[in-house]
XYZ file of C-alpha atoms in Angstrom:
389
model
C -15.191 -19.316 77.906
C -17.250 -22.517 77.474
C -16.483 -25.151 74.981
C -19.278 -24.179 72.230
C -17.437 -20.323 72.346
C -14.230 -21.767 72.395
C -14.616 -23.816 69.383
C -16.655 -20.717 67.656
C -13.513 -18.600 68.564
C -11.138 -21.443 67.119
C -12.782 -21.704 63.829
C -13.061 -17.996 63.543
C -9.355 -17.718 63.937
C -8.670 -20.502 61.434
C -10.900 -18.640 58.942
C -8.717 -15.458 58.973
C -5.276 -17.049 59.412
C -4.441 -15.908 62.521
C -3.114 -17.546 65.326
C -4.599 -17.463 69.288
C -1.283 -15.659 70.259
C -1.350 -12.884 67.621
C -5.736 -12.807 68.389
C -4.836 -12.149 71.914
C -2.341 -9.517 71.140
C -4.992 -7.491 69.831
C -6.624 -7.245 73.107
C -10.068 -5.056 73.484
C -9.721 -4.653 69.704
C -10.869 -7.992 69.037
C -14.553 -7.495 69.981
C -14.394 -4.400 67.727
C -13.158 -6.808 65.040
C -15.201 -9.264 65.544
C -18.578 -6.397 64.961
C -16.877 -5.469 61.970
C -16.247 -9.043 60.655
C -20.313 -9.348 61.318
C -21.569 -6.127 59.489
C -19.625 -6.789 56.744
C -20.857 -10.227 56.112
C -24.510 -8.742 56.406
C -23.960 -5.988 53.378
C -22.096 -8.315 50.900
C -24.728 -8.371 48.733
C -25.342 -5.114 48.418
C -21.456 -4.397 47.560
C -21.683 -6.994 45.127
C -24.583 -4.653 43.603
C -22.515 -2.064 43.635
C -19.364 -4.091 42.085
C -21.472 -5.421 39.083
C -22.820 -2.132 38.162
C -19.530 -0.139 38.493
C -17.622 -3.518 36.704
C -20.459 -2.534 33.369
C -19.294 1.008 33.349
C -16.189 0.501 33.130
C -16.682 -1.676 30.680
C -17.935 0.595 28.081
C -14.734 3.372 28.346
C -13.021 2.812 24.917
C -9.672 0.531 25.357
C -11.115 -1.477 27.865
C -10.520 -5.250 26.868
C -11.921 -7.108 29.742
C -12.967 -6.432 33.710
C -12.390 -8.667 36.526
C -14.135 -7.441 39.557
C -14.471 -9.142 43.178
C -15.531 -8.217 46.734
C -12.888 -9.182 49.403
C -13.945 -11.647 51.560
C -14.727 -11.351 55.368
C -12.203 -13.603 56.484
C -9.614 -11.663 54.562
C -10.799 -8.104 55.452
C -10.511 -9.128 58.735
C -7.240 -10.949 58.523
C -5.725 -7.548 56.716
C -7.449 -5.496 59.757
C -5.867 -7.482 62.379
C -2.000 -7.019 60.030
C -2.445 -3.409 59.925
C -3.189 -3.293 63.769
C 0.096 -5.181 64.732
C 2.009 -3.058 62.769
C 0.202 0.041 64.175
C -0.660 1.796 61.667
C -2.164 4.799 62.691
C -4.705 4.946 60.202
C -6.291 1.720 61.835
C -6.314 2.616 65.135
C -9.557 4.015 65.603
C -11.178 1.715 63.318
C -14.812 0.731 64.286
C -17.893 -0.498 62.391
C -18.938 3.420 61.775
C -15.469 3.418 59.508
C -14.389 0.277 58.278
C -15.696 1.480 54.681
C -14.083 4.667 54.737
C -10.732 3.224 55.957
C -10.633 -0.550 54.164
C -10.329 1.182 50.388
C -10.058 -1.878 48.758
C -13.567 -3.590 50.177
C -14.939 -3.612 46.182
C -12.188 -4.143 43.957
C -12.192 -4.074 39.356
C -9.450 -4.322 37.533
C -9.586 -2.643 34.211
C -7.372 -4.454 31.822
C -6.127 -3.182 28.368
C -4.013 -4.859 25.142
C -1.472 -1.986 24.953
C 0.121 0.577 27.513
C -0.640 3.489 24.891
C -4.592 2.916 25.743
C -4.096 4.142 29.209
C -4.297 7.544 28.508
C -7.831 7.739 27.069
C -8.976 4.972 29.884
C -7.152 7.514 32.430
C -9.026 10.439 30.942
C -12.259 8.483 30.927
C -12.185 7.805 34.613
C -11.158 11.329 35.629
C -14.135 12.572 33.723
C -16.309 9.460 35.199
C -15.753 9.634 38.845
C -14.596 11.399 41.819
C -11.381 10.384 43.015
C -10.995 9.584 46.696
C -7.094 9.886 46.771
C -4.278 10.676 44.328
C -3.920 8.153 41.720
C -1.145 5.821 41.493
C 1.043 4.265 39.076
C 3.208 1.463 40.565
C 6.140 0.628 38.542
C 9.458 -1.563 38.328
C 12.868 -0.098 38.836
C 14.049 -0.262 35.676
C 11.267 0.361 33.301
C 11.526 3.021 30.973
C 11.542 6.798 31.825
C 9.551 8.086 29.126
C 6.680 5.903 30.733
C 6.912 7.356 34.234
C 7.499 11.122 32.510
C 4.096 10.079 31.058
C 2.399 9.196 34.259
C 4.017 12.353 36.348
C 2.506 14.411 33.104
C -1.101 13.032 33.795
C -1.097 13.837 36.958
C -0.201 10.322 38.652
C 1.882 9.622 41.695
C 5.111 7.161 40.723
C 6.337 4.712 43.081
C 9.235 2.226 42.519
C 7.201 -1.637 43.744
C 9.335 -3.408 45.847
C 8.559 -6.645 44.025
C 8.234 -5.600 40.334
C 4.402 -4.875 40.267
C 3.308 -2.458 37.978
C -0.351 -1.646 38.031
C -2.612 1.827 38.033
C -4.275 2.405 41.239
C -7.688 4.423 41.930
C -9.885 5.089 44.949
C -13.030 5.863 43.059
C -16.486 7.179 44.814
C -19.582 5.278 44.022
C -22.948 6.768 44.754
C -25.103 4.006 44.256
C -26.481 3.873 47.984
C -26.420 7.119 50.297
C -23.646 6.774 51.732
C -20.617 6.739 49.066
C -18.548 4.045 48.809
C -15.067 3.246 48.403
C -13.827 1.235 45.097
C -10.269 0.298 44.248
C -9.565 0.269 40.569
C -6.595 -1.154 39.410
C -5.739 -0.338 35.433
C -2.719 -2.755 33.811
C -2.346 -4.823 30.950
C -3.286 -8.103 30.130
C 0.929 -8.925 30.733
C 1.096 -7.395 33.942
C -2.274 -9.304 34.792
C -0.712 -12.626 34.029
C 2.350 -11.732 36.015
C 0.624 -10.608 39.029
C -1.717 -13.585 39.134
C 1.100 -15.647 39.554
C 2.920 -13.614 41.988
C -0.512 -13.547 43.923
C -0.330 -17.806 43.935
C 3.052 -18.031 44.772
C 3.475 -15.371 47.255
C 0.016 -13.906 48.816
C -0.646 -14.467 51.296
C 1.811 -16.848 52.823
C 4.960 -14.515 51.413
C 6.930 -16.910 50.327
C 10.500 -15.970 50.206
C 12.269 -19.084 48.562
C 15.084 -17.130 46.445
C 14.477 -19.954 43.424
C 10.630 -18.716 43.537
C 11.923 -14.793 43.724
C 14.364 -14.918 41.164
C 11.718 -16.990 38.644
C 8.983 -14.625 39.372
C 11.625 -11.778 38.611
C 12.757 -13.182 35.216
C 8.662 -13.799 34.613
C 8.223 -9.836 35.819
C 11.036 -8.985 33.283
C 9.111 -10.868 30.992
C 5.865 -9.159 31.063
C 7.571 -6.050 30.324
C 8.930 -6.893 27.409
C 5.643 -8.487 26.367
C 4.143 -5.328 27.067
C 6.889 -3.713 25.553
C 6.371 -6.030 21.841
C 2.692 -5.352 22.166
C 3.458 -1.278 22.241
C 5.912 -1.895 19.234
C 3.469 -4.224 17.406
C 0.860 -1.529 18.403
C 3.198 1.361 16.168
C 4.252 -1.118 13.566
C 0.273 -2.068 12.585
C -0.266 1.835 12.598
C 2.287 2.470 10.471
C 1.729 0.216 8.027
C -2.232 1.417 7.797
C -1.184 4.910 7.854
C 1.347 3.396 4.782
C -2.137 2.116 3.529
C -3.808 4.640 4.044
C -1.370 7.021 2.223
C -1.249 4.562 -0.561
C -5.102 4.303 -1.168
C -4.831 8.067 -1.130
C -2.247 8.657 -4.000
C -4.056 5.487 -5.878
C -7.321 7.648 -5.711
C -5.440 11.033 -6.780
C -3.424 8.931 -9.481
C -6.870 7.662 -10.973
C -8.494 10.876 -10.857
C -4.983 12.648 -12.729
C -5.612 9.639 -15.048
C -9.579 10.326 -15.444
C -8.735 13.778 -16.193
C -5.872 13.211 -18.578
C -8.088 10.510 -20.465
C -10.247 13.087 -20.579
C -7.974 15.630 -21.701
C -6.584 13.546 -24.002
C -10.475 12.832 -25.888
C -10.304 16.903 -26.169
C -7.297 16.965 -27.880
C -9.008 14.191 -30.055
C -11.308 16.460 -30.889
C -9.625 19.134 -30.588
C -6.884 17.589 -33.447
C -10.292 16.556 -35.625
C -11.706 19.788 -35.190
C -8.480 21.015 -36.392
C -8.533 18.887 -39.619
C -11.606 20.193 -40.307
C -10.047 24.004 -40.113
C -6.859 23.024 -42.401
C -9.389 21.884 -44.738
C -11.378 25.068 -44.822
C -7.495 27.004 -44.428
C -6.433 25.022 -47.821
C -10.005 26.340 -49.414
C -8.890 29.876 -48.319
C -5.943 29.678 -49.558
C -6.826 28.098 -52.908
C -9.647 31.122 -53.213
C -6.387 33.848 -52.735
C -4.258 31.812 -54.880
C -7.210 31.929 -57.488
C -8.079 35.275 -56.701
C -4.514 36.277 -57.085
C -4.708 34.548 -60.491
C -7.383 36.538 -61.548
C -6.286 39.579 -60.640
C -2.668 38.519 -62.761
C -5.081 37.993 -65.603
C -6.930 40.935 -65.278
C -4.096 43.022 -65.248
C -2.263 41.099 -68.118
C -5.556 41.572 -70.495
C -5.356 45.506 -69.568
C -1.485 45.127 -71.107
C -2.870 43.256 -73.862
C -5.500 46.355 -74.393
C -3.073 48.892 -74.198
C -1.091 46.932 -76.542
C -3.816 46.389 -78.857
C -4.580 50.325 -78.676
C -0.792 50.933 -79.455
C -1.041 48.362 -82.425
C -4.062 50.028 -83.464
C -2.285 53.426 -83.347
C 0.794 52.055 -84.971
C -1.567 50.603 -87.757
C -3.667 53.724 -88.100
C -0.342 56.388 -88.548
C 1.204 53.417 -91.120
C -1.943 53.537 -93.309
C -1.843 57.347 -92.568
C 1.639 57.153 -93.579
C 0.720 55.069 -96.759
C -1.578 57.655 -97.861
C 0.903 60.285 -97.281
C 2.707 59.041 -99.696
C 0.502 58.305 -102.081
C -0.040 61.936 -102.549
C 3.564 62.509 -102.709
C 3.539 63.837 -98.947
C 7.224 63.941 -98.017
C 6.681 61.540 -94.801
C 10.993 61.401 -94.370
C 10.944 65.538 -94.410
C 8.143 65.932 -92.044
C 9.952 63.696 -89.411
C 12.982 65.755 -89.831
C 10.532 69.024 -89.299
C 9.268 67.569 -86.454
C 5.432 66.587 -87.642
C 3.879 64.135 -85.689
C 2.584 60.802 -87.220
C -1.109 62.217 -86.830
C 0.035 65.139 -89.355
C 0.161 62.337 -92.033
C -3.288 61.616 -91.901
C -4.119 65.190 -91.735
C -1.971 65.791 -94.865
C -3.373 63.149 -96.598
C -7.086 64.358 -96.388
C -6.013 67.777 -97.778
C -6.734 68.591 -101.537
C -4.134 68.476 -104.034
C -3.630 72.386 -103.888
C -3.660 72.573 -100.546
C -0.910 69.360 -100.672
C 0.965 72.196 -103.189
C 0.422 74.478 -100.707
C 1.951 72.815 -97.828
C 4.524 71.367 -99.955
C 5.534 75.164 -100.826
C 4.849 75.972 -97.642
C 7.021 72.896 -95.973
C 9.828 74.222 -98.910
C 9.761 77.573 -97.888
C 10.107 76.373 -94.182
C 13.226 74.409 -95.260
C 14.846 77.446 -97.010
C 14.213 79.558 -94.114
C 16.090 76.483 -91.533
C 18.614 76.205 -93.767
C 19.790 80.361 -94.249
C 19.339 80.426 -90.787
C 21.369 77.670 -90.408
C 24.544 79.219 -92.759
C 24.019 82.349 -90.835
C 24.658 80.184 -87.069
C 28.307 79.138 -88.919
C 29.678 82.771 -90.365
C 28.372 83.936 -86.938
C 30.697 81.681 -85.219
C 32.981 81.804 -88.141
C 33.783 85.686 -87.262
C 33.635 84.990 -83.457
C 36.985 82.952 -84.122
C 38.485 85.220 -86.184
């Protein structure tokens, strides 16, 4: 190798962070790298195409705060290439430049990142609706964090796995088809918490992997944290709800209380008119009753001036058989004897008018009558008289 290759090869090696004994290790892999490391360099611009468009999409799903995107840089797709191949995973081992895009998943990454953990599920169902999905989706989580949270992830549909080092993060393979050949997108889905811790963890740790326990245990506490940030934000989240729903609820019985009101003001004019209305009718009532109370007094009067008529007639009568009476006597009629005999007062009169013979007449007559009562009168007593005896 001349000098002009060697110091090509040198700075290549410096650029992906790899030593010359680990580069050699890789043997006949390396010019298969290195192919890779120069394709890839010659589309970048057309996955950062790709990575803005997909980045405005995503953008737009409701609950979305903000989107980081990036593309991963040649150095370090090569430098993770070259990892995965001393560790031999299987997956790599065939890798070529035919491949690379199919097998590096992570090429074009976004990260979707939203206020509260509750938004996840209508992000979630957005993408599923959105997209294809390349593999299963994946929700990383921290021993520790709360079981209703992972029941809810198993529930969508979402593989859980238990992050060695606390990171807790949604992970998708989408399929772009922005060129004709698909393309592979990682899209990671966390809140703006679990951003801030893993951007720290990232400086601290990635990719040097720093294991200083004073460094591990303050990124823990800073993990621990997060999720109780995340935690405050969900119960902040509820506690805002409530309170509108208590607003809510409360603008809703103010608006039935003023319409209860409306209608008993009006209710209450009604019975305003309703009570002058009924003036009006106790006034016409008191006329009624004043017409039957007058009525009633005319019909008393009526009735009383019939008594005094049949008074009067029986005055007049009265008069009339005393003047007959008078005149009775005045021709020596025996008024006291015709009582006795049973003559009525109109037989005065009647006697009266008669001549003075035909008084002698009915005197004799009236005498004779009196004879005849009294003989049969003494002849009633000796009849009884001999019955005793």
């Amino acid at each position: 190798m001349g000098m002009e290759a060697k110091k090509s090869e040198d700075e290549f090696l410096s650029r992906i962070d790899i030593t010359k004994e680990r580069w050699n290790k890789l043997g006949d892999s390396r010019k298969l790298i290195i192919e890779i490391y120069n394709d890839y360099k010659s589309k970048l611009d057309d996955f950062n195409n790709v990575a803005v468009s997909l980045s405005g999409f995503i953008q737009k799903i409701n609950g979305v705060h903000s989107v980081r995107w990036r593309i991963k840089s040649p150095e370090h797709l090569i430098a993770k290439i070259c990892r995965k191949k001393e560790k031999g995973v299987e997956k790599y081992n065939d890798i070529d430049v035919s491949n690379y895009r199919d097998k590096i998943t992570d090429i074009i990454g976004v990260r979707a990142l939203h206020l509260i953990k509750s938004e996840f599920i209508d992000i979630h169902a957005s993408i599923m609706e959105t997209w294809d999905i390349g593999e299963l989706p994946v929700a990383y989580v921290r021993k520790g964090d709360q079981q209703d949270l992972r029941d809810l992830y198993e529930k969508l549909g979402l593989s859980v796995e238990d992050h060695e080092d606390g990171y807790r993060s949604i992970h998708y393979i989408i399929l772009t088809s922005f060129t004709k050949k698909p393309i592979k997108c990682e899209l990671q889905v966390r809140t703006i918490f679990e951003e801030g811790w893993s951007e720290i963890d990232h400086k601290l740790r990635y990719p040097e992997f720093i294991s200083d326990p004073l460094v591990v245990e303050f990124i823990n506490i800073f993990n621990r944290l997060s999720g109780a940030a995340d935690e405050m934000g969900t119960f902040v989240h509820k506690l805002a709800n409530g309170i509108e729903n208590l607003r809510a609820e409360k603008s809703q019985k103010d608006a039935e209380a003023a319409t209860h009101f409306s209608a008993l003001e009006e209710k209450i004019v009604e019975l305003e008119k309703a009570y002058a209305q009924n003036g009006s009718l106790k006034a016409e009532l008191s006329q009624l009753r004043g017409l039957i109370k007058n009525t009633k007094h005319y019909e008393d009067s009526y009735l009383s001036l019939r008594n005094h008529e049949r008074d009067l007639e029986r005055m007049k009568v009265m008069q009339r058989n005393a003047e007959a009476e008078v005149l009775a006597k005045q021709k020596f009629i025996d008024v006291d004897a015709m009582r006795r005999y049973g003559f009525s007062a109109e037989s005065y009169s009647k006697a009266a008018s008669l001549s003075e013979k035909s008084v002698q007449e009915a005197r004799d007559r009236m005498r004779l009558k009196g004879h005849g009562l009294a003989a049969s009168s003494a002849n009633d007593k000796n009849s009884q008289g001999n019955k005793k005896k």
